[in-house]
PDB file of C-alpha atoms in Angstrom:
ATOM      1  CA  GLU A   1     -35.581 -45.354 -50.553  1.00 83.00           C
ATOM      2  CA  ALA A   2     -36.988 -42.030 -51.689  1.00 82.00           C
ATOM      3  CA  GLN A   3     -34.365 -40.320 -53.795  1.00 92.00           C
ATOM      4  CA  VAL A   4     -33.323 -38.301 -56.800  1.00 96.00           C
ATOM      5  CA  THR A   5     -30.693 -39.981 -58.940  1.00 96.00           C
ATOM      6  CA  GLN A   6     -28.454 -38.534 -61.602  1.00 97.00           C
ATOM      7  CA  ASN A   7     -26.190 -40.144 -64.168  1.00 97.00           C
ATOM      8  CA  PRO A   8     -23.401 -39.883 -64.859  1.00 97.00           C
ATOM      9  CA  ARG A   9     -21.856 -38.490 -61.696  1.00 95.00           C
ATOM     10  CA  TYR A  10     -18.728 -37.355 -63.497  1.00 96.00           C
ATOM     11  CA  LEU A  11     -18.288 -36.526 -67.161  1.00 96.00           C
ATOM     12  CA  ILE A  12     -15.409 -35.141 -69.184  1.00 97.00           C
ATOM     13  CA  THR A  13     -16.204 -34.282 -72.756  1.00 96.00           C
ATOM     14  CA  VAL A  14     -15.049 -32.108 -75.633  1.00 96.00           C
ATOM     15  CA  THR A  15     -16.571 -28.984 -77.083  1.00 97.00           C
ATOM     16  CA  GLY A  16     -19.476 -29.662 -79.388  1.00 96.00           C
ATOM     17  CA  LYS A  17     -20.130 -33.281 -78.508  1.00 97.00           C
ATOM     18  CA  LYS A  18     -23.787 -33.673 -77.570  1.00 97.00           C
ATOM     19  CA  LEU A  19     -24.480 -35.132 -74.150  1.00 97.00           C
ATOM     20  CA  THR A  20     -27.393 -35.956 -71.890  1.00 98.00           C
ATOM     21  CA  VAL A  21     -27.451 -36.025 -68.104  1.00 98.00           C
ATOM     22  CA  THR A  22     -30.280 -38.129 -66.784  1.00 98.00           C
ATOM     23  CA  CYS A  23     -32.351 -37.395 -63.696  1.00 98.00           C
ATOM     24  CA  SER A  24     -34.927 -39.644 -62.120  1.00 98.00           C
ATOM     25  CA  GLN A  25     -37.018 -39.413 -58.935  1.00 97.00           C
ATOM     26  CA  ASN A  26     -39.090 -42.124 -57.296  1.00 95.00           C
ATOM     27  CA  MET A  27     -41.285 -39.892 -55.121  1.00 94.00           C
ATOM     28  CA  ASN A  28     -43.996 -39.151 -57.701  1.00 93.00           C
ATOM     29  CA  HIS A  29     -43.164 -35.445 -57.551  1.00 94.00           C
ATOM     30  CA  GLU A  30     -44.792 -33.170 -60.075  1.00 93.00           C
ATOM     31  CA  TYR A  31     -42.053 -30.540 -60.030  1.00 94.00           C
ATOM     32  CA  MET A  32     -38.498 -31.107 -61.222  1.00 96.00           C
ATOM     33  CA  SER A  33     -35.684 -28.682 -61.872  1.00 96.00           C
ATOM     34  CA  TRP A  34     -32.065 -28.366 -62.944  1.00 97.00           C
ATOM     35  CA  TYR A  35     -29.496 -26.093 -61.281  1.00 96.00           C
ATOM     36  CA  ARG A  36     -25.857 -25.422 -61.900  1.00 96.00           C
ATOM     37  CA  GLN A  37     -23.418 -24.484 -59.170  1.00 94.00           C
ATOM     38  CA  ASP A  38     -20.367 -22.350 -59.838  1.00 93.00           C
ATOM     39  CA  PRO A  39     -17.838 -20.879 -57.392  1.00 88.00           C
ATOM     40  CA  GLY A  40     -18.837 -17.396 -56.329  1.00 84.00           C
ATOM     41  CA  LEU A  41     -22.166 -17.583 -58.164  1.00 88.00           C
ATOM     42  CA  GLY A  42     -23.994 -20.129 -56.059  1.00 87.00           C
ATOM     43  CA  LEU A  43     -26.774 -22.272 -57.462  1.00 92.00           C
ATOM     44  CA  ARG A  44     -28.705 -20.966 -60.433  1.00 93.00           C
ATOM     45  CA  GLN A  45     -31.746 -22.514 -62.017  1.00 93.00           C
ATOM     46  CA  ILE A  46     -31.472 -23.696 -65.614  1.00 96.00           C
ATOM     47  CA  TYR A  47     -34.910 -25.167 -66.390  1.00 96.00           C
ATOM     48  CA  TYR A  48     -37.864 -26.450 -64.455  1.00 95.00           C
ATOM     49  CA  SER A  49     -40.944 -28.539 -65.081  1.00 95.00           C
ATOM     50  CA  MET A  50     -44.260 -28.329 -63.277  1.00 91.00           C
ATOM     51  CA  ASN A  51     -45.518 -31.620 -64.697  1.00 92.00           C
ATOM     52  CA  VAL A  52     -45.318 -33.945 -67.680  1.00 94.00           C
ATOM     53  CA  GLU A  53     -44.880 -32.017 -70.938  1.00 93.00           C
ATOM     54  CA  VAL A  54     -44.707 -28.692 -69.034  1.00 92.00           C
ATOM     55  CA  THR A  55     -41.263 -27.092 -68.964  1.00 95.00           C
ATOM     56  CA  ASP A  56     -40.001 -23.535 -68.645  1.00 93.00           C
ATOM     57  CA  LYS A  57     -36.774 -21.568 -68.549  1.00 94.00           C
ATOM     58  CA  GLY A  58     -35.005 -20.635 -65.377  1.00 92.00           C
ATOM     59  CA  ASP A  59     -32.351 -17.971 -64.981  1.00 91.00           C
ATOM     60  CA  VAL A  60     -29.609 -19.484 -67.175  1.00 96.00           C
ATOM     61  CA  PRO A  61     -31.226 -21.628 -69.904  1.00 97.00           C
ATOM     62  CA  GLU A  62     -28.925 -20.764 -72.802  1.00 97.00           C
ATOM     63  CA  GLY A  63     -27.201 -23.797 -74.263  1.00 97.00           C
ATOM     64  CA  TYR A  64     -29.461 -26.320 -72.545  1.00 98.00           C
ATOM     65  CA  LYS A  65     -32.578 -28.298 -73.416  1.00 98.00           C
ATOM     66  CA  VAL A  66     -34.856 -30.439 -71.300  1.00 98.00           C
ATOM     67  CA  SER A  67     -37.782 -32.746 -71.803  1.00 96.00           C
ATOM     68  CA  ARG A  68     -40.411 -34.219 -69.498  1.00 97.00           C
ATOM     69  CA  LYS A  69     -42.077 -37.137 -71.200  1.00 97.00           C
ATOM     70  CA  GLU A  70     -42.563 -39.106 -68.009  1.00 96.00           C
ATOM     71  CA  LYS A  71     -43.225 -37.868 -64.497  1.00 96.00           C
ATOM     72  CA  ARG A  72     -40.170 -39.523 -62.984  1.00 97.00           C
ATOM     73  CA  ASN A  73     -37.551 -38.429 -65.549  1.00 98.00           C
ATOM     74  CA  PHE A  74     -36.174 -35.022 -66.449  1.00 98.00           C
ATOM     75  CA  PRO A  75     -33.049 -35.251 -68.640  1.00 98.00           C
ATOM     76  CA  LEU A  76     -30.776 -32.282 -69.280  1.00 98.00           C
ATOM     77  CA  ILE A  77     -29.430 -32.071 -72.815  1.00 98.00           C
ATOM     78  CA  LEU A  78     -26.416 -30.113 -73.975  1.00 97.00           C
ATOM     79  CA  GLU A  79     -26.602 -30.094 -77.776  1.00 95.00           C
ATOM     80  CA  SER A  80     -23.197 -28.462 -78.298  1.00 97.00           C
ATOM     81  CA  PRO A  81     -21.340 -28.148 -74.994  1.00 97.00           C
ATOM     82  CA  SER A  82     -18.864 -25.341 -74.509  1.00 97.00           C
ATOM     83  CA  PRO A  83     -16.175 -24.815 -71.842  1.00 97.00           C
ATOM     84  CA  ASN A  84     -18.339 -22.249 -70.014  1.00 96.00           C
ATOM     85  CA  GLN A  85     -20.760 -25.078 -69.255  1.00 98.00           C
ATOM     86  CA  THR A  86     -18.146 -26.741 -67.070  1.00 97.00           C
ATOM     87  CA  SER A  87     -19.941 -26.862 -63.755  1.00 97.00           C
ATOM     88  CA  LEU A  88     -21.561 -28.967 -61.058  1.00 96.00           C
ATOM     89  CA  TYR A  89     -25.150 -29.792 -62.014  1.00 97.00           C
ATOM     90  CA  PHE A  90     -27.970 -30.705 -59.674  1.00 97.00           C
ATOM     91  CA  CYS A  91     -31.382 -32.095 -60.388  1.00 97.00           C
ATOM     92  CA  ALA A  92     -34.129 -31.459 -57.850  1.00 95.00           C
ATOM     93  CA  SER A  93     -37.740 -32.380 -57.302  1.00 95.00           C
ATOM     94  CA  CYS A  94     -40.556 -31.429 -54.993  1.00 91.00           C
ATOM     95  CA  PRO A  95     -44.196 -32.304 -54.522  1.00 89.00           C
ATOM     96  CA  LEU A  96     -46.761 -29.670 -55.456  1.00 84.00           C
ATOM     97  CA  ALA A  97     -49.575 -31.301 -53.507  1.00 75.00           C
ATOM     98  CA  GLY A  98     -49.614 -30.451 -49.804  1.00 72.00           C
ATOM     99  CA  GLY A  99     -48.178 -26.981 -50.214  1.00 75.00           C
ATOM    100  CA  THR A 100     -44.853 -27.383 -48.422  1.00 78.00           C
ATOM    101  CA  TYR A 101     -42.733 -27.462 -51.587  1.00 83.00           C
ATOM    102  CA  GLU A 102     -39.806 -29.053 -49.789  1.00 86.00           C
ATOM    103  CA  GLN A 103     -37.134 -29.577 -52.414  1.00 89.00           C
ATOM    104  CA  TYR A 104     -34.984 -32.693 -52.697  1.00 92.00           C
ATOM    105  CA  PHE A 105     -31.712 -32.759 -54.590  1.00 94.00           C
ATOM    106  CA  GLY A 106     -29.782 -35.377 -56.470  1.00 95.00           C
ATOM    107  CA  PRO A 107     -26.087 -36.114 -55.776  1.00 94.00           C
ATOM    108  CA  GLY A 108     -24.800 -33.888 -58.567  1.00 95.00           C
ATOM    109  CA  THR A 109     -23.019 -34.353 -61.892  1.00 97.00           C
ATOM    110  CA  ARG A 110     -19.618 -32.787 -62.325  1.00 96.00           C
ATOM    111  CA  LEU A 111     -19.190 -31.856 -65.977  1.00 97.00           C
ATOM    112  CA  THR A 112     -15.935 -30.753 -67.560  1.00 97.00           C
ATOM    113  CA  VAL A 113     -15.953 -29.512 -71.156  1.00 97.00           C
ATOM    114  CA  THR A 114     -12.521 -29.158 -72.768  1.00 96.00           C
TER     115      THR A 114
ATOM    116  CA  LYS B   1     -34.981  -9.095 -57.385  1.00 86.00           C
ATOM    117  CA  GLN B   2     -34.489 -11.281 -54.333  1.00 89.00           C
ATOM    118  CA  GLU B   3     -30.968 -11.421 -52.967  1.00 92.00           C
ATOM    119  CA  VAL B   4     -29.909 -13.881 -50.293  1.00 95.00           C
ATOM    120  CA  THR B   5     -26.771 -13.286 -48.258  1.00 95.00           C
ATOM    121  CA  GLN B   6     -25.049 -15.590 -45.816  1.00 95.00           C
ATOM    122  CA  ILE B   7     -22.590 -14.339 -43.263  1.00 91.00           C
ATOM    123  CA  PRO B   8     -19.976 -15.382 -42.405  1.00 91.00           C
ATOM    124  CA  ALA B   9     -18.689 -17.026 -45.566  1.00 93.00           C
ATOM    125  CA  ALA B  10     -16.519 -19.325 -43.472  1.00 95.00           C
ATOM    126  CA  LEU B  11     -16.432 -20.282 -39.817  1.00 95.00           C
ATOM    127  CA  SER B  12     -14.016 -22.400 -37.811  1.00 96.00           C
ATOM    128  CA  VAL B  13     -14.893 -23.534 -34.278  1.00 96.00           C
ATOM    129  CA  PRO B  14     -13.676 -26.128 -31.786  1.00 97.00           C
ATOM    130  CA  GLU B  15     -15.827 -29.151 -31.120  1.00 97.00           C
ATOM    131  CA  GLY B  16     -18.587 -28.641 -28.582  1.00 97.00           C
ATOM    132  CA  GLU B  17     -19.340 -24.997 -29.318  1.00 96.00           C
ATOM    133  CA  ASN B  18     -22.820 -23.744 -30.014  1.00 97.00           C
ATOM    134  CA  LEU B  19     -22.920 -21.675 -33.168  1.00 95.00           C
ATOM    135  CA  VAL B  20     -25.219 -19.539 -35.281  1.00 96.00           C
ATOM    136  CA  LEU B  21     -25.274 -19.212 -39.038  1.00 97.00           C
ATOM    137  CA  ASN B  22     -27.018 -16.235 -40.564  1.00 97.00           C
ATOM    138  CA  CYS B  23     -29.113 -15.822 -43.689  1.00 97.00           C
ATOM    139  CA  SER B  24     -30.656 -12.547 -44.818  1.00 97.00           C
ATOM    140  CA  PHE B  25     -32.943 -11.808 -47.747  1.00 96.00           C
ATOM    141  CA  THR B  26     -34.032  -8.541 -49.310  1.00 95.00           C
ATOM    142  CA  ASP B  27     -37.649  -9.312 -50.251  1.00 92.00           C
ATOM    143  CA  SER B  28     -39.872 -10.469 -47.408  1.00 91.00           C
ATOM    144  CA  ALA B  29     -42.589 -11.871 -49.706  1.00 91.00           C
ATOM    145  CA  ILE B  30     -41.349 -15.407 -49.288  1.00 92.00           C
ATOM    146  CA  TYR B  31     -43.349 -18.633 -49.283  1.00 91.00           C
ATOM    147  CA  ASN B  32     -40.792 -20.596 -47.287  1.00 93.00           C
ATOM    148  CA  LEU B  33     -37.114 -20.874 -46.437  1.00 95.00           C
ATOM    149  CA  GLN B  34     -35.066 -24.048 -46.554  1.00 95.00           C
ATOM    150  CA  TRP B  35     -31.681 -24.822 -44.997  1.00 97.00           C
ATOM    151  CA  PHE B  36     -29.413 -27.328 -46.709  1.00 96.00           C
ATOM    152  CA  ARG B  37     -26.124 -28.994 -45.953  1.00 97.00           C
ATOM    153  CA  GLN B  38     -23.604 -29.703 -48.692  1.00 95.00           C
ATOM    154  CA  ASP B  39     -20.553 -31.898 -48.202  1.00 92.00           C
ATOM    155  CA  PRO B  40     -17.605 -31.320 -50.568  1.00 84.00           C
ATOM    156  CA  GLY B  41     -18.431 -32.545 -54.055  1.00 78.00           C
ATOM    157  CA  LYS B  42     -21.760 -33.918 -52.900  1.00 82.00           C
ATOM    158  CA  GLY B  43     -25.404 -33.085 -53.239  1.00 87.00           C
ATOM    159  CA  LEU B  44     -27.589 -30.945 -51.021  1.00 92.00           C
ATOM    160  CA  THR B  45     -29.295 -32.487 -48.011  1.00 93.00           C
ATOM    161  CA  SER B  46     -32.370 -30.728 -46.707  1.00 93.00           C
ATOM    162  CA  LEU B  47     -32.045 -29.897 -43.013  1.00 96.00           C
ATOM    163  CA  LEU B  48     -35.038 -27.761 -42.143  1.00 96.00           C
ATOM    164  CA  LEU B  49     -37.919 -26.111 -43.945  1.00 94.00           C
ATOM    165  CA  ILE B  50     -39.724 -23.125 -42.420  1.00 95.00           C
ATOM    166  CA  GLN B  51     -42.985 -21.927 -43.897  1.00 92.00           C
ATOM    167  CA  SER B  52     -43.534 -18.159 -43.959  1.00 92.00           C
ATOM    168  CA  SER B  53     -46.160 -18.442 -41.218  1.00 92.00           C
ATOM    169  CA  GLN B  54     -43.761 -20.254 -38.866  1.00 94.00           C
ATOM    170  CA  ARG B  55     -41.179 -18.777 -36.511  1.00 95.00           C
ATOM    171  CA  GLU B  56     -38.905 -21.769 -36.066  1.00 95.00           C
ATOM    172  CA  GLN B  57     -38.277 -25.421 -36.753  1.00 95.00           C
ATOM    173  CA  THR B  58     -36.180 -27.906 -34.810  1.00 96.00           C
ATOM    174  CA  SER B  59     -34.511 -31.160 -35.736  1.00 95.00           C
ATOM    175  CA  GLY B  60     -32.179 -32.743 -33.219  1.00 96.00           C
ATOM    176  CA  ARG B  61     -29.323 -30.332 -32.489  1.00 97.00           C
ATOM    177  CA  LEU B  62     -30.492 -27.947 -35.188  1.00 97.00           C
ATOM    178  CA  ASN B  63     -32.889 -25.062 -34.759  1.00 97.00           C
ATOM    179  CA  ALA B  64     -33.820 -22.652 -37.516  1.00 97.00           C
ATOM    180  CA  SER B  65     -35.672 -19.419 -36.912  1.00 97.00           C
ATOM    181  CA  LEU B  66     -37.366 -17.058 -39.314  1.00 97.00           C
ATOM    182  CA  ASP B  67     -38.126 -13.358 -38.960  1.00 96.00           C
ATOM    183  CA  LYS B  68     -39.803 -12.573 -42.229  1.00 93.00           C
ATOM    184  CA  SER B  69     -40.388  -8.903 -41.546  1.00 91.00           C
ATOM    185  CA  SER B  70     -36.703  -8.228 -40.973  1.00 94.00           C
ATOM    186  CA  GLY B  71     -35.592 -10.579 -43.745  1.00 96.00           C
ATOM    187  CA  ARG B  72     -33.563 -12.889 -41.530  1.00 97.00           C
ATOM    188  CA  SER B  73     -33.153 -16.520 -40.682  1.00 97.00           C
ATOM    189  CA  THR B  74     -30.666 -18.165 -38.363  1.00 97.00           C
ATOM    190  CA  LEU B  75     -29.520 -21.760 -38.102  1.00 97.00           C
ATOM    191  CA  TYR B  76     -28.449 -22.684 -34.592  1.00 97.00           C
ATOM    192  CA  ILE B  77     -26.244 -25.747 -34.154  1.00 97.00           C
ATOM    193  CA  ALA B  78     -25.867 -26.980 -30.595  1.00 97.00           C
ATOM    194  CA  ALA B  79     -22.826 -28.833 -29.309  1.00 97.00           C
ATOM    195  CA  SER B  80     -21.061 -28.879 -32.668  1.00 97.00           C
ATOM    196  CA  GLN B  81     -19.224 -32.009 -33.814  1.00 97.00           C
ATOM    197  CA  PRO B  82     -16.534 -32.603 -36.456  1.00 97.00           C
ATOM    198  CA  GLY B  83     -19.186 -34.378 -38.520  1.00 96.00           C
ATOM    199  CA  ASP B  84     -21.033 -31.061 -38.809  1.00 97.00           C
ATOM    200  CA  SER B  85     -18.232 -29.735 -41.016  1.00 97.00           C
ATOM    201  CA  ALA B  86     -19.825 -28.849 -44.347  1.00 97.00           C
ATOM    202  CA  THR B  87     -21.187 -25.907 -46.301  1.00 96.00           C
ATOM    203  CA  TYR B  88     -24.595 -24.697 -45.153  1.00 97.00           C
ATOM    204  CA  LEU B  89     -26.894 -23.076 -47.672  1.00 97.00           C
ATOM    205  CA  CYS B  90     -30.138 -21.245 -47.167  1.00 96.00           C
ATOM    206  CA  ALA B  91     -32.661 -20.798 -49.950  1.00 95.00           C
ATOM    207  CA  VAL B  92     -35.952 -18.946 -50.195  1.00 94.00           C
ATOM    208  CA  ARG B  93     -38.980 -19.671 -52.300  1.00 91.00           C
ATOM    209  CA  MET B  94     -40.973 -16.603 -53.272  1.00 87.00           C
ATOM    210  CA  ASN B  95     -44.737 -16.166 -53.198  1.00 83.00           C
ATOM    211  CA  THR B  96     -44.580 -15.181 -56.852  1.00 79.00           C
ATOM    212  CA  GLY B  97     -42.041 -16.913 -59.018  1.00 70.00           C
ATOM    213  CA  PHE B  98     -42.263 -19.813 -56.596  1.00 70.00           C
ATOM    214  CA  GLN B  99     -40.949 -22.136 -59.276  1.00 75.00           C
ATOM    215  CA  LYS B 100     -37.405 -21.756 -58.088  1.00 79.00           C
ATOM    216  CA  LEU B 101     -35.330 -21.453 -54.965  1.00 85.00           C
ATOM    217  CA  VAL B 102     -33.070 -18.428 -54.599  1.00 91.00           C
ATOM    218  CA  PHE B 103     -29.892 -19.539 -52.877  1.00 93.00           C
ATOM    219  CA  GLY B 104     -27.356 -17.804 -50.723  1.00 93.00           C
ATOM    220  CA  THR B 105     -23.691 -18.533 -51.410  1.00 88.00           C
ATOM    221  CA  GLY B 106     -23.280 -20.494 -48.220  1.00 94.00           C
ATOM    222  CA  THR B 107     -21.279 -20.640 -45.012  1.00 96.00           C
ATOM    223  CA  ARG B 108     -18.408 -23.108 -44.933  1.00 96.00           C
ATOM    224  CA  LEU B 109     -18.175 -24.580 -41.430  1.00 97.00           C
ATOM    225  CA  LEU B 110     -15.168 -26.399 -40.001  1.00 97.00           C
ATOM    226  CA  VAL B 111     -15.476 -28.019 -36.596  1.00 97.00           C
ATOM    227  CA  SER B 112     -12.120 -29.095 -35.160  1.00 97.00           C
ATOM    228  CA  PRO B 113     -11.763 -32.018 -32.738  1.00 95.00           C
TER     229      PRO B 113
END
């Protein structure tokens, strides 16, 4: 089944404890991206990647890191999480070939930082 | 800067009604527009994708239209069912800066039996 997967789905952590949220897609998509969703603010892009080893900042990159060493994986790293990073996180991917750019989303990771 | 607005923010209808959800955007230089469904605490499911050159797309009971010049899209749901209850999001991809989707804040739909 074609899909985007994220792990973990739920995470409660404490301020300052480094964490990684994994994202993987099995559709051979070149493009991958991370969004966060907050009440009243909608979905905002954190980082995106156009292909392996090519990443760039979105609208709200502060406090986050990403890497793209393999085409299928795009982990989101919080080096020193803070309470304002409590949010619902979504990974997404889309193919660049073909020109439709239809975006597919993972199931989400609910992060709570205390 | 592109701004996407969805009205109404919430909608409650009895089962069987036909309904229209609205999405408006301020910059008409879009590449495409995508409608998503989001169930509480869940991910986004793509419903329909309309390229900027298209006027509408249909999938089952869903029909999405696009009027790029006026900055509007509508999602029409025919014969609504309780299972349609969810939040509906529209998102646009720009011609420039196409690396991201710009999302509206959604319409929360409740269909009562």
